[in-house]
Short mmCIF file of C-alpha atoms and ligand atoms in Angstrom, two decimals:
data_model
loop_
_atom_site.label_atom_id
_atom_site.label_comp_id
_atom_site.label_asym_id
_atom_site.label_seq_id
_atom_site.Cartn_x
_atom_site.Cartn_y
_atom_site.Cartn_z
CA UNK E 1180 7.07 -47.51 -35.70
CA UNK E 1181 5.08 -45.38 -33.29
CA UNK E 1182 1.88 -46.90 -32.20
CA UNK E 1183 -1.35 -44.97 -32.04
CA UNK E 1184 -1.15 -45.19 -28.26
CA UNK E 1185 2.32 -43.63 -28.12
CA UNK E 1186 1.27 -40.81 -30.44
CA UNK E 1187 -1.75 -40.20 -28.25
CA UNK E 1188 0.37 -40.15 -25.10
CA UNK E 1189 2.81 -37.70 -26.66
CA UNK E 1190 -0.07 -35.50 -27.68
CA UNK E 1191 -1.50 -35.54 -24.17
CA UNK E 1192 1.89 -34.79 -22.63
CA UNK E 1193 2.46 -31.90 -25.04
CA UNK E 1194 -0.92 -30.43 -24.26
CA UNK E 1195 -0.24 -30.70 -20.56
CA UNK E 1196 3.16 -29.07 -21.02
CA UNK E 1197 1.79 -26.22 -23.10
CA UNK E 1198 -1.11 -25.92 -20.66
CA UNK E 1199 1.20 -25.54 -17.70
CA UNK E 1200 3.42 -23.17 -19.67
CA UNK E 1201 0.42 -20.98 -20.30
CA UNK E 1202 -0.37 -20.94 -16.63
CA UNK E 1203 2.97 -19.41 -15.82
CA UNK E 1204 3.74 -15.83 -15.07
CA UNK E 1205 6.68 -14.05 -16.68
CA UNK E 1206 9.95 -15.43 -15.31
CA UNK E 1207 12.64 -13.22 -13.91
CA UNK E 1208 15.77 -13.64 -11.82
CA UNK E 1209 16.18 -12.23 -8.30
CA UNK E 1210 18.42 -9.52 -9.72
CA UNK E 1211 15.87 -8.58 -12.37
CA UNK E 1212 13.18 -8.36 -9.72
CA UNK E 1213 15.34 -6.19 -7.47
CA UNK E 1214 15.98 -3.87 -10.40
CA UNK E 1215 12.31 -3.72 -11.33
CA UNK E 1216 11.42 -2.76 -7.77
CA UNK E 1217 14.36 -0.39 -7.32
CA UNK E 1218 12.50 2.92 -7.71
CA UNK E 1219 9.96 1.70 -5.18
CA UNK E 1220 12.46 0.47 -2.57
CA UNK E 1221 14.38 3.74 -3.00
CA UNK E 1222 11.19 5.78 -2.55
CA UNK E 1223 10.24 4.31 0.86
CA UNK E 1224 7.28 6.60 1.43
CA UNK E 1225 3.95 6.66 -0.38
CA UNK E 1226 0.38 7.85 0.06
CA UNK E 1227 -2.65 5.58 0.16
CA UNK E 1228 -6.02 7.17 -0.58
CA UNK E 1229 -9.30 5.50 0.37
CA UNK E 1230 -12.14 7.38 -1.19
CA UNK E 1231 -15.60 6.25 -2.16
CA UNK E 1232 -19.26 6.49 -1.20
CA UNK E 1233 -18.36 5.49 2.37
CA UNK E 1234 -17.03 9.03 2.86
CA UNK E 1235 -20.68 10.13 3.23
CA UNK E 1236 -21.73 7.92 6.15
CA UNK E 1237 -18.24 8.82 7.44
CA UNK E 1238 -18.06 5.88 9.80
CA UNK E 1239 -15.65 3.38 8.22
CA UNK E 1240 -15.24 2.07 4.68
CA UNK E 1241 -16.73 -1.24 5.82
CA UNK E 1242 -19.94 0.46 6.97
CA UNK E 1243 -22.08 -1.43 4.46
CA UNK E 1244 -20.77 -4.67 5.89
CA UNK E 1245 -20.67 -3.68 9.55
CA UNK E 1246 -24.22 -2.40 9.59
CA UNK E 1247 -25.40 -5.04 7.10
CA UNK E 1248 -26.83 -2.35 4.85
CA UNK E 1249 -28.69 -3.54 1.77
CA UNK E 1250 -27.73 -2.26 -1.66
CA UNK E 1251 -31.08 -0.50 -1.79
CA UNK E 1252 -30.43 1.38 1.45
CA UNK E 1253 -26.85 2.17 0.45
CA UNK E 1254 -28.11 3.91 -2.69
CA UNK E 1255 -28.62 7.21 -0.85
CA UNK E 1256 -24.84 7.68 -0.67
CA UNK E 1257 -24.56 7.27 -4.43
CA UNK E 1258 -27.39 9.74 -4.98
CA UNK E 1259 -25.69 12.31 -2.74
CA UNK E 1260 -22.09 11.83 -3.82
CA UNK E 1261 -21.02 15.30 -4.87
CA UNK E 1262 -17.43 16.15 -3.89
CA UNK E 1263 -17.62 19.72 -5.14
CA UNK E 1264 -14.31 20.72 -3.58
CA UNK E 1265 -12.31 17.88 -5.16
CA UNK E 1266 -8.94 19.35 -6.05
CA UNK E 1267 -6.47 16.56 -6.78
CA UNK E 1268 -3.74 19.10 -7.53
CA UNK E 1269 -3.93 20.19 -3.90
CA UNK E 1270 -3.81 16.52 -2.80
CA UNK E 1271 -0.78 15.88 -4.96
CA UNK E 1272 0.97 18.94 -3.64
CA UNK E 1273 0.40 17.86 -0.04
CA UNK E 1274 1.72 14.38 -0.78
CA UNK E 1275 4.79 15.75 -2.45
CA UNK E 1276 5.49 18.24 0.30
CA UNK E 1277 5.19 15.47 2.88
CA UNK E 1278 8.00 13.70 1.04
CA UNK E 1279 5.90 10.95 -0.54
CA UNK E 1280 7.11 9.57 -3.86
CA UNK E 1281 4.17 7.45 -4.97
CA UNK E 1282 0.44 7.16 -4.48
CA UNK E 1283 -2.16 4.41 -4.57
CA UNK E 1284 -5.89 5.20 -4.71
CA UNK E 1285 -8.96 2.98 -4.35
CA UNK E 1286 -10.27 2.87 -7.91
CA UNK E 1287 -12.95 0.59 -6.45
CA UNK E 1288 -13.30 -0.51 -2.84
CA UNK E 1289 -15.35 -3.41 -1.44
CA UNK E 1290 -18.60 -1.43 -1.80
CA UNK E 1291 -18.15 -1.77 -5.58
CA UNK E 1292 -18.35 1.93 -6.46
CA UNK E 1293 -15.98 2.98 -9.25
CA UNK E 1294 -14.23 6.33 -9.31
CA UNK E 1295 -13.74 6.09 -13.06
CA UNK E 1296 -15.98 5.97 -16.10
CA UNK E 1297 -16.04 2.19 -16.48
CA UNK E 1298 -17.91 0.83 -19.49
CA UNK E 1299 -18.91 -2.24 -17.52
CA UNK E 1300 -21.06 -0.71 -14.79
CA UNK E 1301 -23.40 2.15 -14.03
CA UNK E 1302 -22.15 2.24 -10.47
CA UNK E 1303 -19.57 4.92 -11.07
CA UNK E 1304 -18.71 8.53 -10.32
CA UNK E 1305 -19.82 9.78 -13.72
CA UNK E 1306 -23.41 8.82 -12.83
CA UNK E 1307 -23.45 10.62 -9.49
CA UNK E 1308 -24.13 14.36 -9.07
CA UNK E 1309 -20.40 15.11 -9.53
CA UNK E 1310 -20.59 13.57 -13.05
CA UNK E 1311 -16.81 13.28 -13.45
CA UNK E 1312 -14.13 10.65 -14.00
CA UNK E 1313 -12.39 11.39 -10.72
CA UNK E 1314 -9.65 8.88 -11.37
CA UNK E 1315 -8.53 10.64 -14.51
CA UNK E 1316 -8.07 13.93 -12.66
CA UNK E 1317 -6.25 12.16 -9.85
CA UNK E 1318 -3.82 10.48 -12.24
CA UNK E 1319 -3.04 13.71 -14.07
CA UNK E 1320 -2.52 15.73 -10.90
CA UNK E 1321 -0.19 13.32 -9.12
CA UNK E 1322 1.77 12.61 -12.23
CA UNK E 1323 2.26 16.34 -12.75
CA UNK E 1324 3.84 16.52 -9.28
CA UNK E 1325 6.24 13.74 -10.25
CA UNK E 1326 4.75 10.98 -8.10
CA UNK E 1327 4.39 7.45 -9.43
CA UNK E 1328 0.76 6.49 -9.71
CA UNK E 1329 -0.91 3.29 -8.55
CA UNK E 1330 -4.40 1.81 -8.29
CA UNK E 1331 -5.96 -0.23 -5.53
CA UNK E 1332 -8.61 -2.58 -6.90
CA UNK E 1333 -10.94 -4.47 -4.58
CA UNK E 1334 -11.47 -8.13 -5.37
CA UNK E 1335 -14.55 -8.06 -3.19
CA UNK E 1336 -17.61 -6.34 -4.59
CA UNK E 1337 -20.69 -5.90 -2.44
CA UNK E 1338 -22.66 -4.32 -5.25
CA UNK E 1339 -22.13 -6.56 -8.27
CA UNK E 1340 -25.15 -8.86 -8.71
CA UNK E 1341 -23.00 -11.90 -9.60
CA UNK E 1342 -20.62 -11.57 -6.68
CA UNK E 1343 -21.66 -14.41 -4.40
CA UNK E 1344 -22.52 -13.68 -0.82
CA UNK E 1345 -19.81 -14.99 1.52
CA UNK E 1346 -18.72 -14.59 5.10
CA UNK E 1347 -17.39 -11.07 4.43
CA UNK E 1348 -20.52 -9.83 2.70
CA UNK E 1349 -23.04 -7.39 4.21
CA UNK E 1350 -25.80 -9.97 3.61
CA UNK E 1351 -23.81 -12.86 5.12
CA UNK E 1352 -25.46 -15.66 7.05
CA UNK E 1353 -24.74 -16.56 10.66
CA UNK E 1354 -21.41 -18.12 11.52
CA UNK E 1355 -22.85 -21.61 11.75
CA UNK E 1356 -24.02 -21.46 8.09
CA UNK E 1357 -22.75 -24.27 5.87
CA UNK E 1358 -21.48 -24.14 2.31
CA UNK E 1359 -24.83 -25.62 1.28
CA UNK E 1360 -26.69 -22.75 2.97
CA UNK E 1361 -24.59 -20.30 0.99
CA UNK E 1362 -25.09 -22.25 -2.23
CA UNK E 1363 -28.84 -21.93 -1.75
CA UNK E 1364 -28.57 -18.23 -1.00
CA UNK E 1365 -26.42 -17.62 -4.06
CA UNK E 1366 -28.61 -19.45 -6.52
CA UNK E 1367 -28.62 -17.59 -9.84
CA UNK E 1368 -25.40 -15.65 -9.14
CA UNK E 1369 -22.60 -16.44 -11.53
CA UNK E 1370 -19.06 -15.77 -10.31
CA UNK E 1371 -17.74 -16.48 -13.82
CA UNK E 1372 -19.44 -13.28 -14.92
CA UNK E 1373 -17.89 -11.40 -12.04
CA UNK E 1374 -14.45 -12.76 -12.92
CA UNK E 1375 -14.87 -11.46 -16.43
CA UNK E 1376 -16.03 -8.12 -15.03
CA UNK E 1377 -12.81 -7.82 -13.01
CA UNK E 1378 -10.70 -8.60 -16.07
CA UNK E 1379 -12.58 -6.04 -18.11
CA UNK E 1380 -12.16 -3.41 -15.44
CA UNK E 1381 -8.50 -4.13 -14.82
CA UNK E 1382 -8.00 -3.87 -18.57
CA UNK E 1383 -9.62 -0.43 -18.55
CA UNK E 1384 -7.57 0.73 -15.58
CA UNK E 1385 -4.31 -0.46 -17.02
CA UNK E 1386 -4.98 0.71 -20.56
CA UNK E 1387 -6.67 4.09 -20.36
CA UNK E 1388 -4.60 5.97 -17.79
CA UNK E 1389 -1.05 5.88 -19.08
CA UNK E 1390 1.74 4.34 -17.08
CA UNK E 1391 0.50 2.73 -13.88
CA UNK E 1392 3.30 1.76 -11.55
CA UNK E 1393 1.50 -0.24 -8.87
CA UNK E 1394 -1.61 -2.38 -8.66
CA UNK E 1395 -2.86 -3.23 -5.22
CA UNK E 1396 -5.39 -6.09 -5.33
CA UNK E 1397 -7.33 -6.51 -2.08
CA UNK E 1398 -7.94 -9.16 -0.68
CA UNK E 1399 -8.30 -12.94 -0.33
CA UNK E 1400 -9.86 -14.93 2.51
CA UNK E 1401 -9.81 -18.56 1.45
CA UNK E 1402 -11.45 -21.29 3.50
CA UNK E 1403 -14.99 -21.90 4.64
CA UNK E 1404 -17.43 -19.50 2.98
CA UNK E 1405 -14.53 -17.35 1.87
CA UNK E 1406 -12.80 -16.60 -1.41
CA UNK E 1407 -9.35 -17.27 -2.78
CA UNK E 1408 -7.36 -17.42 -6.00
CA UNK E 1409 -9.78 -19.73 -7.79
CA UNK E 1410 -12.70 -17.43 -7.13
CA UNK E 1411 -10.81 -14.45 -8.52
CA UNK E 1412 -8.93 -16.38 -11.25
CA UNK E 1413 -5.94 -14.65 -9.71
CA UNK E 1414 -3.28 -15.99 -12.06
CA UNK E 1415 -5.07 -14.74 -15.14
CA UNK E 1416 -5.79 -11.40 -13.53
CA UNK E 1417 -2.15 -11.01 -12.63
CA UNK E 1418 -0.93 -12.09 -16.05
CA UNK E 1419 -3.22 -9.52 -17.56
CA UNK E 1420 -1.82 -6.80 -15.30
CA UNK E 1421 1.76 -7.75 -16.07
CA UNK E 1422 1.04 -7.88 -19.78
CA UNK E 1423 -0.72 -4.51 -19.94
CA UNK E 1424 1.81 -2.73 -17.74
CA UNK E 1425 5.17 -4.48 -17.91
CA UNK E 1426 7.17 -3.70 -14.80
CA UNK E 1427 4.08 -3.02 -12.68
CA UNK E 1428 4.54 -3.74 -8.96
CA UNK E 1429 1.92 -5.98 -7.35
CA UNK E 1430 1.00 -6.68 -3.72
CA UNK E 1431 0.50 -10.14 -2.22
CA UNK E 1432 -3.23 -10.39 -1.64
CA UNK E 1433 -4.28 -12.42 -4.67
CA UNK E 1434 -3.75 -15.66 -2.73
CA UNK E 1435 -0.79 -16.58 -4.94
CA UNK E 1436 1.83 -16.71 -2.21
CA UNK E 1437 3.27 -19.99 -3.46
CA UNK E 1438 3.14 -19.23 -7.16
CA UNK E 1439 6.37 -18.05 -8.70
CA UNK E 1440 5.95 -14.41 -9.73
CA UNK E 1441 2.58 -14.33 -7.92
CA UNK E 1442 3.46 -11.24 -5.87
CA UNK E 1443 6.16 -8.64 -5.48
CA UNK E 1444 5.91 -7.41 -1.91
CA UNK E 1445 4.23 -8.30 1.32
CA UNK E 1446 1.82 -5.99 3.13
CA UNK E 1447 1.79 -5.97 6.94
CA UNK E 1448 -1.25 -3.87 7.76
CA UNK E 1449 -1.64 -1.63 10.80
CA UNK E 1450 1.17 -3.11 12.85
CA UNK E 1451 4.88 -2.50 13.19
CA UNK E 1452 6.96 -5.33 11.80
CA UNK E 1453 9.38 -6.44 14.51
CA UNK E 1454 11.96 -7.48 11.93
CA UNK E 1455 12.43 -7.61 8.16
CA UNK E 1456 9.65 -9.98 7.00
CA UNK E 1457 10.75 -13.28 5.47
CA UNK E 1458 9.07 -15.81 3.24
CA UNK E 1459 10.44 -19.35 2.99
CA UNK E 1460 13.45 -18.19 4.98
CA UNK E 1461 14.27 -15.27 2.66
CA UNK E 1462 13.90 -11.57 3.29
CA UNK E 1463 11.23 -10.12 1.00
CA UNK E 1464 10.31 -6.62 -0.17
CA UNK E 1465 7.65 -5.19 2.11
CA UNK E 1466 5.45 -2.20 2.69
CA UNK E 1467 3.37 -1.54 5.76
CA UNK E 1468 0.11 0.29 5.14
CA UNK E 1469 -1.10 2.42 8.00
CA UNK E 1470 -3.81 4.92 8.80
CA UNK E 1471 -3.52 8.23 10.62
CA UNK E 1472 -6.38 7.01 12.82
CA UNK E 1473 -8.43 3.84 13.07
CA UNK E 1474 -10.12 3.76 9.66
CA UNK E 1475 -9.17 3.90 5.97
CA UNK E 1476 -12.19 5.80 4.75
CA UNK E 1477 -13.06 9.21 6.22
CA UNK E 1478 -14.38 8.66 9.76
CA UNK E 1479 -15.70 11.83 11.32
CA UNK E 1480 -15.98 10.69 14.91
CA UNK E 1481 -12.82 8.63 15.22
CA UNK E 1482 -10.27 10.22 17.51
CA UNK E 1483 -7.31 7.90 17.81
CA UNK E 1484 -5.05 10.01 15.62
CA UNK E 1485 -1.34 9.29 15.76
CA UNK E 1486 0.98 12.19 16.56
CA UNK E 1487 3.57 13.48 14.05
CA UNK E 1488 6.32 11.88 16.15
CA UNK E 1489 4.55 8.51 16.09
CA UNK E 1490 4.02 8.73 12.34
CA UNK E 1491 7.64 9.64 11.68
CA UNK E 1492 8.69 6.80 13.90
CA UNK E 1493 6.57 4.45 11.80
CA UNK E 1494 8.34 5.62 8.68
CA UNK E 1495 11.83 5.44 10.16
CA UNK E 1496 11.11 2.09 11.77
CA UNK E 1497 9.99 0.64 8.43
CA UNK E 1498 13.11 1.83 6.64
CA UNK E 1499 15.27 0.56 9.52
CA UNK E 1500 13.97 -2.93 8.69
CA UNK E 1501 14.20 -2.57 4.93
CA UNK E 1502 10.58 -1.63 4.25
CA UNK E 1503 8.26 1.08 2.93
CA UNK E 1504 5.41 3.01 4.52
CA UNK E 1505 2.15 3.60 2.66
CA UNK E 1506 0.29 6.14 4.76
CA UNK E 1507 -3.42 6.53 4.21
CA UNK E 1508 -5.64 9.56 3.85
CA UNK E 1509 -9.43 9.26 3.71
CA UNK E 1510 -10.73 12.40 1.98
CA UNK E 1511 -14.14 13.75 2.96
CA UNK E 1512 -17.22 13.65 0.78
CA UNK E 1513 -16.55 17.29 -0.18
CA UNK E 1514 -13.30 16.01 -1.68
CA UNK E 1515 -10.80 17.48 0.75
CA UNK E 1516 -8.28 16.06 3.17
CA UNK E 1517 -9.45 16.20 6.77
CA UNK E 1518 -7.64 19.04 8.57
CA UNK E 1519 -6.19 16.50 11.01
CA UNK E 1520 -4.54 14.70 8.09
CA UNK E 1521 -3.34 17.95 6.57
CA UNK E 1522 -1.67 19.00 9.83
CA UNK E 1523 0.14 15.69 10.11
CA UNK E 1524 1.27 15.66 6.51
CA UNK E 1525 2.65 19.13 7.01
CA UNK E 1526 4.54 18.11 10.14
CA UNK E 1527 6.02 15.10 8.34
CA UNK E 1528 7.01 17.32 5.44
CA UNK E 1529 8.75 19.77 7.76
CA UNK E 1530 10.85 16.91 9.05
CA UNK E 1531 11.40 15.29 5.65
CA UNK E 1532 12.56 18.54 4.13
CA UNK E 1533 15.72 18.44 6.25
CA UNK E 1534 16.03 14.75 7.04
CA UNK E 1535 14.96 12.81 3.95
CA UNK E 1536 18.53 11.65 3.34
CA UNK E 1537 18.01 9.13 6.14
CA UNK E 1538 14.94 7.73 4.33
CA UNK E 1539 15.32 7.69 0.55
CA UNK E 1540 17.55 4.92 -0.79
CA UNK E 1541 18.13 3.72 2.75
CA UNK E 1542 17.65 0.32 4.32
CA UNK E 1543 18.48 -1.76 7.34
CA UNK E 1544 21.96 -1.11 8.74
CA UNK E 1545 24.50 -3.94 8.47
CA UNK E 1546 24.40 -6.23 11.52
CA UNK E 1547 27.76 -4.99 12.85
CA UNK E 1548 26.11 -1.69 13.82
CA UNK E 1549 24.13 -2.04 17.00
CA UNK E 1550 21.60 0.74 17.57
CA UNK E 1551 22.33 2.78 20.73
CA UNK E 1552 19.46 2.85 23.27
CA UNK E 1553 16.29 4.70 22.10
CA UNK E 1554 17.50 5.07 18.53
CA UNK E 1555 16.67 3.61 15.15
CA UNK E 1556 19.34 3.10 12.50
CA UNK E 1557 19.05 3.37 8.75
CA UNK E 1558 21.82 3.00 6.22
CA UNK E 1559 22.51 4.16 2.70
CA UNK E 1560 24.64 1.52 0.97
CA UNK E 1561 25.48 3.82 -1.95
CA UNK E 1562 26.98 6.60 0.17
CA UNK E 1563 28.07 4.32 3.04
CA UNK E 1564 26.42 6.62 5.57
CA UNK E 1565 24.62 5.52 8.67
CA UNK E 1566 21.75 7.46 10.25
CA UNK E 1567 21.04 7.45 13.96
CA UNK E 1568 17.51 8.64 14.74
CA UNK E 1569 17.26 10.02 18.27
CA UNK E 1570 13.75 9.03 19.39
CA UNK E 1571 14.38 10.09 22.96
CA UNK E 1572 16.80 12.99 22.87
CA UNK E 1573 19.81 12.20 25.11
CA UNK E 1574 21.21 14.62 27.66
CA UNK E 1575 24.49 15.93 26.31
CA UNK E 1576 26.18 12.73 25.24
CA UNK E 1577 25.59 9.33 23.79
CA UNK E 1578 27.73 6.23 23.79
CA UNK E 1579 28.19 4.38 20.50
CA UNK E 1580 29.71 0.90 20.31
CA UNK E 1581 31.04 1.18 16.75
CA UNK E 1582 33.19 4.29 17.34
CA UNK E 1583 36.21 2.92 15.48
CA UNK E 1584 34.18 2.66 12.28
CA UNK E 1585 33.22 6.33 12.29
CA UNK E 1586 34.99 8.92 10.21
CA UNK E 1587 32.84 12.03 10.86
CA UNK E 1588 29.44 12.85 12.41
CA UNK E 1589 27.02 15.71 11.92
CA UNK E 1590 23.40 16.56 12.60
CA UNK E 1591 21.55 15.88 9.39
CA UNK E 1592 19.14 18.85 9.58
CA UNK E 1593 21.83 21.56 9.74
CA UNK E 1594 25.10 19.76 8.95
CA UNK E 1595 26.63 20.93 12.21
CA UNK E 1596 29.56 18.89 13.49
CA UNK E 1597 29.11 16.46 16.37
CA UNK E 1598 32.34 16.00 18.26
CA UNK E 1599 33.50 12.55 19.31
CA UNK E 1600 35.52 11.26 22.24
CA UNK E 1601 37.07 7.90 21.36
CA UNK E 1602 37.32 5.30 24.07
CA UNK E 1603 40.17 2.79 24.10
CA UNK E 1604 37.86 -0.17 23.37
CA UNK E 1605 36.62 0.85 19.92
CA UNK E 1606 33.53 2.63 21.25
CA UNK E 1607 33.07 6.39 21.43
CA UNK E 1608 31.04 9.14 23.08
CA UNK E 1609 29.18 11.58 20.83
CA UNK E 1610 28.97 15.04 22.35
CA UNK E 1611 25.51 16.46 21.73
CA UNK E 1612 24.10 19.85 22.61
CA UNK E 1613 21.92 19.83 25.73
CA UNK E 1614 19.13 21.56 23.90
CA UNK E 1615 17.16 19.34 21.53
CA UNK E 1616 17.37 20.75 18.01
CA UNK E 1617 14.18 22.12 16.55
CA UNK E 1618 13.27 19.05 14.50
CA UNK E 1619 10.77 16.39 15.61
CA UNK E 1620 13.25 13.50 15.60
CA UNK E 1621 16.89 14.67 15.33
CA UNK E 1622 19.11 12.55 13.10
CA UNK E 1623 22.87 12.03 13.24
CA UNK E 1624 24.50 11.47 9.90
CA UNK E 1625 27.51 9.22 10.34
CA UNK E 1626 30.16 9.06 7.61
CA UNK E 1627 31.67 5.62 7.94
CA UNK E 1628 35.29 4.80 7.25
CA UNK E 1629 35.89 3.29 3.82
C1 GLC I 2946 -8.16 -4.32 4.50
C2 GLC I 2946 -9.56 -3.74 4.44
C3 GLC I 2946 -9.67 -2.50 3.70
C4 GLC I 2946 -8.46 -1.68 3.44
C5 GLC I 2946 -7.21 -2.49 3.32
C6 GLC I 2946 -5.98 -1.67 3.26
O1 GLC I 2946 -7.96 -5.38 3.68
O2 GLC I 2946 -10.47 -4.63 3.90
O3 GLC I 2946 -10.76 -1.76 4.09
O4 GLC I 2946 -8.68 -1.11 2.22
O5 GLC I 2946 -7.12 -3.41 4.32
O6 GLC I 2946 -4.84 -2.44 3.33
#
């Protein structure tokens, strides 16, 4: 006979089991995950768009924080937000012509301003002079150009009254401030309400705009006077996203690195990865996000713009290590892409038009292929072709160690033959024209032996 105690223990154990089951994210195998991410790993190149009220001050999207602006003083940007030249069809066309296959826009950045007509706040585009759901038009335009559409959603919110002030907040205390000091400062604020607000907004975003392919949550900073997964209720937020948009691809900034299914790809920001990033000893899907210059939001007086060659190198370099590039544009407060961004997108598109075969569906070359000096290699496993990107155009010839593996070589941009001289030791010399072809970074397409 079961005693009362044993029944009670069973009941407790069952509750704990069910409880932990509920806390789990959908399970999938490695293969299933690879398949779910396939379109994205094939795409390799996407556009990031940072657009919000910070386009008006035009001096960094963190301006409210950097200059410790109060919500009251920041209001002038809301009152003057009127992007009368907003033409998302033109944006989408530029992205497509640059060779980008997907796009991620800041539906809300840290300042808290929402580009869409959210039911849960008045702090949104529809209440500014432009009076429009800008997100809706963005989604329609990019989708019409055939790009996959994603949303960035800021976990931080420097406008919401219940979002507690922390070390990353415009109204932060000095560095020596204790948790108790912050507790005093935050009296009356209720993060539980803010957590609900995020869930409500994510529900809107992932319900009202059709198929959303990516959600980019940003970001966590656990530790003293910071915020992490408990503050955001990250697991529930993620479960919600995965439920509303099955298959959606999610970044790794929810502070769920060690939770199974807690993230899909890692996000090295503003630096070149020196090798394929690993987690717990395993290579992981990754995407580097980068700016044309030093800021994400439109920054009028910033002049460290990367050249087309540098930008292409970033893209090629990412693919050569198995990753993606998400390249950011910060539109102006009139709603247009800065001319400097337009020029660079155009230059990248000119190159991509003839050379995209070395990017799409490509990845790191197998280890047996050693990159010749001043080159980057990519490889398409489906076609068994190797791509040699000539960063520093050689004078007339180039020595390649894996000559005996090569069947045929041509320039990618014009499919003109490159002759080979085989050496006795398995290496070969590729005979190149003295004159550098008229393409920013010439690419050799190498057909490998079966
Ligand atoms: C950082 C910044 C932010 C930017 C993001 C892009 O986390 O807070 O301004 O949106 O990186 O990756």
